[in-house]
Protein backbone atom coordinates (compact mmCIF):
# COMPACT_ATOMS: atom_id res chain seq x y z
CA UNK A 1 -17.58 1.50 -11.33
CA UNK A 2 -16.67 0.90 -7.86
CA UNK A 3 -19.57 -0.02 -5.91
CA UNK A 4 -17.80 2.17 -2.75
CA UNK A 5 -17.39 5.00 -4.88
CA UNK A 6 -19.83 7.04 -6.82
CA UNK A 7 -19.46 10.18 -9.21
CA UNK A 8 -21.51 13.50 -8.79
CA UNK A 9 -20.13 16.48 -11.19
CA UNK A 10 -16.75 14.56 -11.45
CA UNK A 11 -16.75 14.33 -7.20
CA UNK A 12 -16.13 11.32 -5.13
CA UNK A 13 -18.86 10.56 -3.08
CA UNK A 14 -18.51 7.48 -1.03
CA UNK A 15 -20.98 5.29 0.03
CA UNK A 16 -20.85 4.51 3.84
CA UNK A 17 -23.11 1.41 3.70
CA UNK A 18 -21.48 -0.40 0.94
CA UNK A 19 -17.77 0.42 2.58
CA UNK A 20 -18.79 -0.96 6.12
CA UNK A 21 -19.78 -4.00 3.99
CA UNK A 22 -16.89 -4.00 2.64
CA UNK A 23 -14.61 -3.64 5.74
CA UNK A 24 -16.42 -6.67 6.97
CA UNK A 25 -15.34 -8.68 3.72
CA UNK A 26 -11.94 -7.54 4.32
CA UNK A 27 -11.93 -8.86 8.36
CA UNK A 28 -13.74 -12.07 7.27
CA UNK A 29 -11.03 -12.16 4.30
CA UNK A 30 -8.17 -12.41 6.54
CA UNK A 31 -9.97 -14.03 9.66
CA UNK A 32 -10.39 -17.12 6.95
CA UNK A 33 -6.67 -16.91 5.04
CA UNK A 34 -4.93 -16.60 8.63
CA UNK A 35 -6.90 -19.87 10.28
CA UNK A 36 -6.49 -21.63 6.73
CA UNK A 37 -2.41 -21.42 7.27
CA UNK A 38 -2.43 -22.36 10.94
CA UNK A 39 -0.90 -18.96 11.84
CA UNK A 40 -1.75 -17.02 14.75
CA UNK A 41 -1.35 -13.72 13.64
CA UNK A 42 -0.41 -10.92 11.11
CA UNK A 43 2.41 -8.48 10.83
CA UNK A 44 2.26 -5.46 9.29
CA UNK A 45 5.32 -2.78 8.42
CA UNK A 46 3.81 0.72 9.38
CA UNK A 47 5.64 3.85 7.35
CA UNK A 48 2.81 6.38 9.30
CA UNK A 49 0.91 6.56 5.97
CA UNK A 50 -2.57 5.95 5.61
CA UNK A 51 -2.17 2.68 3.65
CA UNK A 52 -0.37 0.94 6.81
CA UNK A 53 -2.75 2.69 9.03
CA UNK A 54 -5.74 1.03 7.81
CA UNK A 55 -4.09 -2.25 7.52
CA UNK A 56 -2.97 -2.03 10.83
CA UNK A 57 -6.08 -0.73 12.23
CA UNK A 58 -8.24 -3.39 10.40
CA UNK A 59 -5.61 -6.08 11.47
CA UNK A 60 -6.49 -4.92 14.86
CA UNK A 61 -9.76 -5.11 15.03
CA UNK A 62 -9.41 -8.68 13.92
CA UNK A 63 -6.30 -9.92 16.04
CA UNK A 64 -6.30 -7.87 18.70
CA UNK A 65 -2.92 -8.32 20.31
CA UNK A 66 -1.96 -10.92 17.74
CA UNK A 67 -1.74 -7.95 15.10
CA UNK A 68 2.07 -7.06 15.52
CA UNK A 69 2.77 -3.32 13.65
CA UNK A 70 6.41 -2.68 13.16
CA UNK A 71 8.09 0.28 12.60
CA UNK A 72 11.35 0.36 10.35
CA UNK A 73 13.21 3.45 10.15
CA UNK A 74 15.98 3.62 7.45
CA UNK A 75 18.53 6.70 8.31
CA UNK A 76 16.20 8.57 9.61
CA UNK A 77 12.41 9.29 9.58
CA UNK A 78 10.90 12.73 10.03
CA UNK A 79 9.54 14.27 14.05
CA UNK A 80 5.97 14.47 11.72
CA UNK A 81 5.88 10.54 10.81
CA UNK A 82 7.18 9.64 14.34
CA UNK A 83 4.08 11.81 15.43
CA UNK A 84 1.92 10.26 12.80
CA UNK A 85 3.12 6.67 14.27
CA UNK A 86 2.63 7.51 17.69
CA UNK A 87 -1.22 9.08 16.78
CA UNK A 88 -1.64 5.49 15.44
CA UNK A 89 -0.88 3.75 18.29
CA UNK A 90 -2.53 5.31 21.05
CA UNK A 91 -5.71 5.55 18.28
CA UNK A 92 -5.27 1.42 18.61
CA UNK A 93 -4.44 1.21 21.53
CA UNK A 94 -0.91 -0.37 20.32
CA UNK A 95 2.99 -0.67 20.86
CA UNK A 96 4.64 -1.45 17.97
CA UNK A 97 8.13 -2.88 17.72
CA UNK A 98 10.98 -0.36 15.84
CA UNK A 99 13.55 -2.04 14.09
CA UNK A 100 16.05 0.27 12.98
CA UNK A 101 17.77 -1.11 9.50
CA UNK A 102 19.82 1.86 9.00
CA UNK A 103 23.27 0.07 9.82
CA UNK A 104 22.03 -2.75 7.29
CA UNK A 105 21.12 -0.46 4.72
CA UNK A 106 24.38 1.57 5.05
CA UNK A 107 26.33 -1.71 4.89
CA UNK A 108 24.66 -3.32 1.72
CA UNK A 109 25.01 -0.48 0.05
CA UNK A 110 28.61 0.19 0.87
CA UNK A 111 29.13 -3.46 -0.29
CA UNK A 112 27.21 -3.47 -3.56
CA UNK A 113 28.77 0.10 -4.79
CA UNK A 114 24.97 0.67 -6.68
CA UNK A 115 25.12 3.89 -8.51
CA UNK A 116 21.40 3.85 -9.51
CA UNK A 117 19.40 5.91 -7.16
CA UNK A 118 16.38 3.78 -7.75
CA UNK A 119 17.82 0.43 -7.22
CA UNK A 120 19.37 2.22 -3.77
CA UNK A 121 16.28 3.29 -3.11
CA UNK A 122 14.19 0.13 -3.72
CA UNK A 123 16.84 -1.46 -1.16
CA UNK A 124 15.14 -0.14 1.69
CA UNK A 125 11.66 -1.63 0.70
CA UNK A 126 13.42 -5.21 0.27
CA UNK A 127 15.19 -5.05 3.59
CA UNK A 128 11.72 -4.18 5.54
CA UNK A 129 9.99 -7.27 3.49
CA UNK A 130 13.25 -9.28 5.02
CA UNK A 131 12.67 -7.89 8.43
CA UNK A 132 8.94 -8.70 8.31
CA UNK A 133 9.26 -12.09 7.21
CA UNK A 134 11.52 -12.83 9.48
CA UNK A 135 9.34 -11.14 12.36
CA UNK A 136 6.56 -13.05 11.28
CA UNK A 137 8.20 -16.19 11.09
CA UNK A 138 9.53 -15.79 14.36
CA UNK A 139 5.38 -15.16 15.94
CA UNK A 140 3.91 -17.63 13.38
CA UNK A 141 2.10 -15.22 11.40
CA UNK A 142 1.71 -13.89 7.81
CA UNK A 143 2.79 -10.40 6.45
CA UNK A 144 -0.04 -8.22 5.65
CA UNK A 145 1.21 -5.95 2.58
CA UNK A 146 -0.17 -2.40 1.83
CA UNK A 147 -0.90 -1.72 -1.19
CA UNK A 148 -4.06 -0.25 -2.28
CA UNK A 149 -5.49 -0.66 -5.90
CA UNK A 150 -3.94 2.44 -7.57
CA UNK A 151 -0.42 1.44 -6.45
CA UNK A 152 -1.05 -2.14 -7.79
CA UNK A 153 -2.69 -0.59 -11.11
CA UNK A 154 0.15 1.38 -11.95
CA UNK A 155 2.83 -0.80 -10.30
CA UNK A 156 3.67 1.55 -7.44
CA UNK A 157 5.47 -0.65 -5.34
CA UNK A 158 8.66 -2.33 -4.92
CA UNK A 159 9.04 -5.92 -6.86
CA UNK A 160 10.07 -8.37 -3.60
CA UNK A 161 9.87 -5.21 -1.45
CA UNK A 162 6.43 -3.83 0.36
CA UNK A 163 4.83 -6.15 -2.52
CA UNK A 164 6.23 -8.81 -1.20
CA UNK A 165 3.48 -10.23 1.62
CA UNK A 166 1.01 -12.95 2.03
CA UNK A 167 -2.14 -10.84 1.98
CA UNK A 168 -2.94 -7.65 -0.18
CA UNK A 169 -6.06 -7.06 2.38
CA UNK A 170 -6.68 -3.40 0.70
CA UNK A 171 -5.86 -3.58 -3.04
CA UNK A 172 -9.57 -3.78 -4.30
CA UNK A 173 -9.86 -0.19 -2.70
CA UNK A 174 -8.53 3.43 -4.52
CA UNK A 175 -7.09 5.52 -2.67
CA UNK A 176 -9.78 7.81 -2.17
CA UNK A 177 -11.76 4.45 -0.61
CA UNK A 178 -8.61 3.92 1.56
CA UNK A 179 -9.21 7.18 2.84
CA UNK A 180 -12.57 6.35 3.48
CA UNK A 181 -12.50 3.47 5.24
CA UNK A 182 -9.57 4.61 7.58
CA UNK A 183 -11.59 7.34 8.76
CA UNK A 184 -14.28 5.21 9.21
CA UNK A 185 -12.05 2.64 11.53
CA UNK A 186 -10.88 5.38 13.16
CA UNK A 187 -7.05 6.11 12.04
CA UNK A 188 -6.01 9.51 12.79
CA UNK A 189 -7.22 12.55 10.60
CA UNK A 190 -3.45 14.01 10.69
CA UNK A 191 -2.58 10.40 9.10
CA UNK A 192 -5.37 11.06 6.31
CA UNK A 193 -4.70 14.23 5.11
CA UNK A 194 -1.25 13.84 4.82
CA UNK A 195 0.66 13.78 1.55
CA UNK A 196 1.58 10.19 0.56
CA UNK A 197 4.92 9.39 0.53
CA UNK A 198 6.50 5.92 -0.65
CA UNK A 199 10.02 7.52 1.69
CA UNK A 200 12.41 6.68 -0.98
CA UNK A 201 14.10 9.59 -0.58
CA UNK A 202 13.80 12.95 1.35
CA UNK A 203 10.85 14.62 -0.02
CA UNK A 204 9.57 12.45 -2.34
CA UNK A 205 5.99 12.45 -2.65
CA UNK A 206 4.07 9.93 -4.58
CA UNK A 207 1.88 12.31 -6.54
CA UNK A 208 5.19 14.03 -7.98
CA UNK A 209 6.72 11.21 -8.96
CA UNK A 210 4.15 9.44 -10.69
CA UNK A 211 3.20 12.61 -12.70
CA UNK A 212 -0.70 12.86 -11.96
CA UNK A 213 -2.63 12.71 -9.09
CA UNK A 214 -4.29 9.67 -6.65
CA UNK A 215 -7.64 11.39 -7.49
CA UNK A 216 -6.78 10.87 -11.20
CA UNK A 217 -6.43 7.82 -10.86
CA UNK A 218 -9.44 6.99 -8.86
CA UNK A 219 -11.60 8.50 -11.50
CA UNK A 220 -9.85 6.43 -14.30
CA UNK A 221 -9.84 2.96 -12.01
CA UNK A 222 -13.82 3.98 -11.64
CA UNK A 223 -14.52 4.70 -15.22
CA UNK A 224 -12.24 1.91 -17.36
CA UNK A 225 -14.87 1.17 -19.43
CA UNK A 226 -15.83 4.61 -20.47
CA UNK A 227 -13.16 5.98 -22.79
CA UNK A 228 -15.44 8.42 -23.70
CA UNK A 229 -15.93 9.75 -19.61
CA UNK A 230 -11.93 9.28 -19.68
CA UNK A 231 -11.16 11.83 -22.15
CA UNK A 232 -13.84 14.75 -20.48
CA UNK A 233 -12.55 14.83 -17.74
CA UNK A 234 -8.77 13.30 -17.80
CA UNK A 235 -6.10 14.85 -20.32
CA UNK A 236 -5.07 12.85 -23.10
CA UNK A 237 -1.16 12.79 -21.13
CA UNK A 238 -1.96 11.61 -17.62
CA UNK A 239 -4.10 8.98 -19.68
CA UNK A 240 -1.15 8.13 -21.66
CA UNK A 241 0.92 7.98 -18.49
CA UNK A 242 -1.35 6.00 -16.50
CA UNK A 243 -1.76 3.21 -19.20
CA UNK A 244 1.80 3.19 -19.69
CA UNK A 245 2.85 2.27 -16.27
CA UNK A 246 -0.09 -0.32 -16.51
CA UNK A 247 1.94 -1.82 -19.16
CA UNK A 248 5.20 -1.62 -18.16
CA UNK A 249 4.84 -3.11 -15.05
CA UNK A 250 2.83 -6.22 -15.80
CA UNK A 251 5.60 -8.00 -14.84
CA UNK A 252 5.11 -7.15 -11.19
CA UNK A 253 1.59 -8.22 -11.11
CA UNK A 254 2.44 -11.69 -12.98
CA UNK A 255 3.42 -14.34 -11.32
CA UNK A 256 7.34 -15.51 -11.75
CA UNK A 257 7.56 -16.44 -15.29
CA UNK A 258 8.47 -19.75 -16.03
CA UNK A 259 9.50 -21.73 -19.62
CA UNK A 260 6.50 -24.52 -20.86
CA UNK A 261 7.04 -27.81 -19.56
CA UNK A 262 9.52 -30.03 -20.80
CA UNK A 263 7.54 -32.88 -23.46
């Protein structure tokens, strides 16, 4: 069990101490990564969820003005996440850059003539990891990705898209501990309670389309080793679900398969 996170009648509690401690491994984490590739910097893509709200805000409180956030609408994003952004940056004291891929996506996907709504989808993810790169190229910095340890569990994110980065400074934490921490490093309560959205499509939430809640998940992250606590609590279908998409997407948490070595 996570050392953040304890259980009382089935209840999150978090532990303040230990997630302080924590936050500090996570600073000294990238402090030591970003000086150890002779960068100067991070980038980080901010969608006005929590997820790029605590990178950002951790990022910083470590870089200061080094810490670049950029925003990168696709069509268009909603007035409540362009509030949600502009809560983060005054709460950081920040401007971040907006880089507005719209015409690209509209052209790549007039070229490819993709009928699958996922791979269409997943397009926009890829062409934010291009835009990043090339932003962080550009300042001599490495691309902070988002994703937190229930997305990475479950393979919630897009393969060469937002998983595509140098660091994963938040995927030891649940989502629950996300929300914890940000809070604690002071990201916007409006950004908190918000429903969590990946912004594939209008709508979308991730909750609905993964078929079981983030607090769910959290409790079956925090109690892998009790099958027993599992079954109490959990129903034998959003266990079934959950270790399914832990299967099928081992792939995106492998490194690029390769054949044996020629002999």
């Amino acid at each position: 069990m996570s050392k953040i996170t304890s259980y009382q009648n089935n209840k999150a509690i978090y532990n303040k101490e230990t997630a302080l401690k924590y936050l500090a491994t996570i600073e000294r984490f990238l402090k030591n990564k970003v000086a150890k590739a002779h960068a100067q910097g991070v980038v980080v893509g901010i969608s006005s969820g929590i997820d790029s709200s605590l990178v950002f805000a951790i990022a910083k409180r470590v870089f200061g003005a080094k810490a670049i956030g950029v925003v990168m609408p696709v069509i268009k994003m909603t007035q409540s996440d362009l509030n949600h952004i502009k809560e983060l940056e005054i709460a950081t004291n920040s401007k971040f850059m907006v880089k507005d891929l719209t015409k690209t996506f509209e052209s790549i996907t007039q070229e490819l003539q993709v009928s699958n709504p996922l791979a269409v989808a997943n397009i926009k993810p890829r062409l934010r990891m291009t835009t990043l790169y090339a932003i962080a190229q550009e300042n001599n910095s490495l691309v902070l990705g988002t994703d937190n340890a229930d997305e990475v569990f479950v393979g919630y994110f897009t393969k060469f898209g937002d998983g595509g980065a140098d660091l994963l400074p938040i995927s030891k934490l649940t989502k629950g501990e996300v929300a914890y921490l940000a809070s604690l490093v002071g990201v916007p309560e409006s950004i908190i309670k918000k429903d969590p959205s990946a912004g594939l499509w209008e709508g979308q939430t991730d909750e609905q389309e993964l078929g079981f809640s983030y607090a769910q998940l959290d409790f079956y992250l925090n109690h892998l080793n009790e099958p027993k606590k599992l079954k109490e609590v959990l129903s034998d279908k959003v266990i079934a679900k959950i270790e399914q998409l832990h299967k099928n997407s081992q792939h995106k948490r492998d490194r690029i398969y390769t054949p044996v070595n020629v002999k």
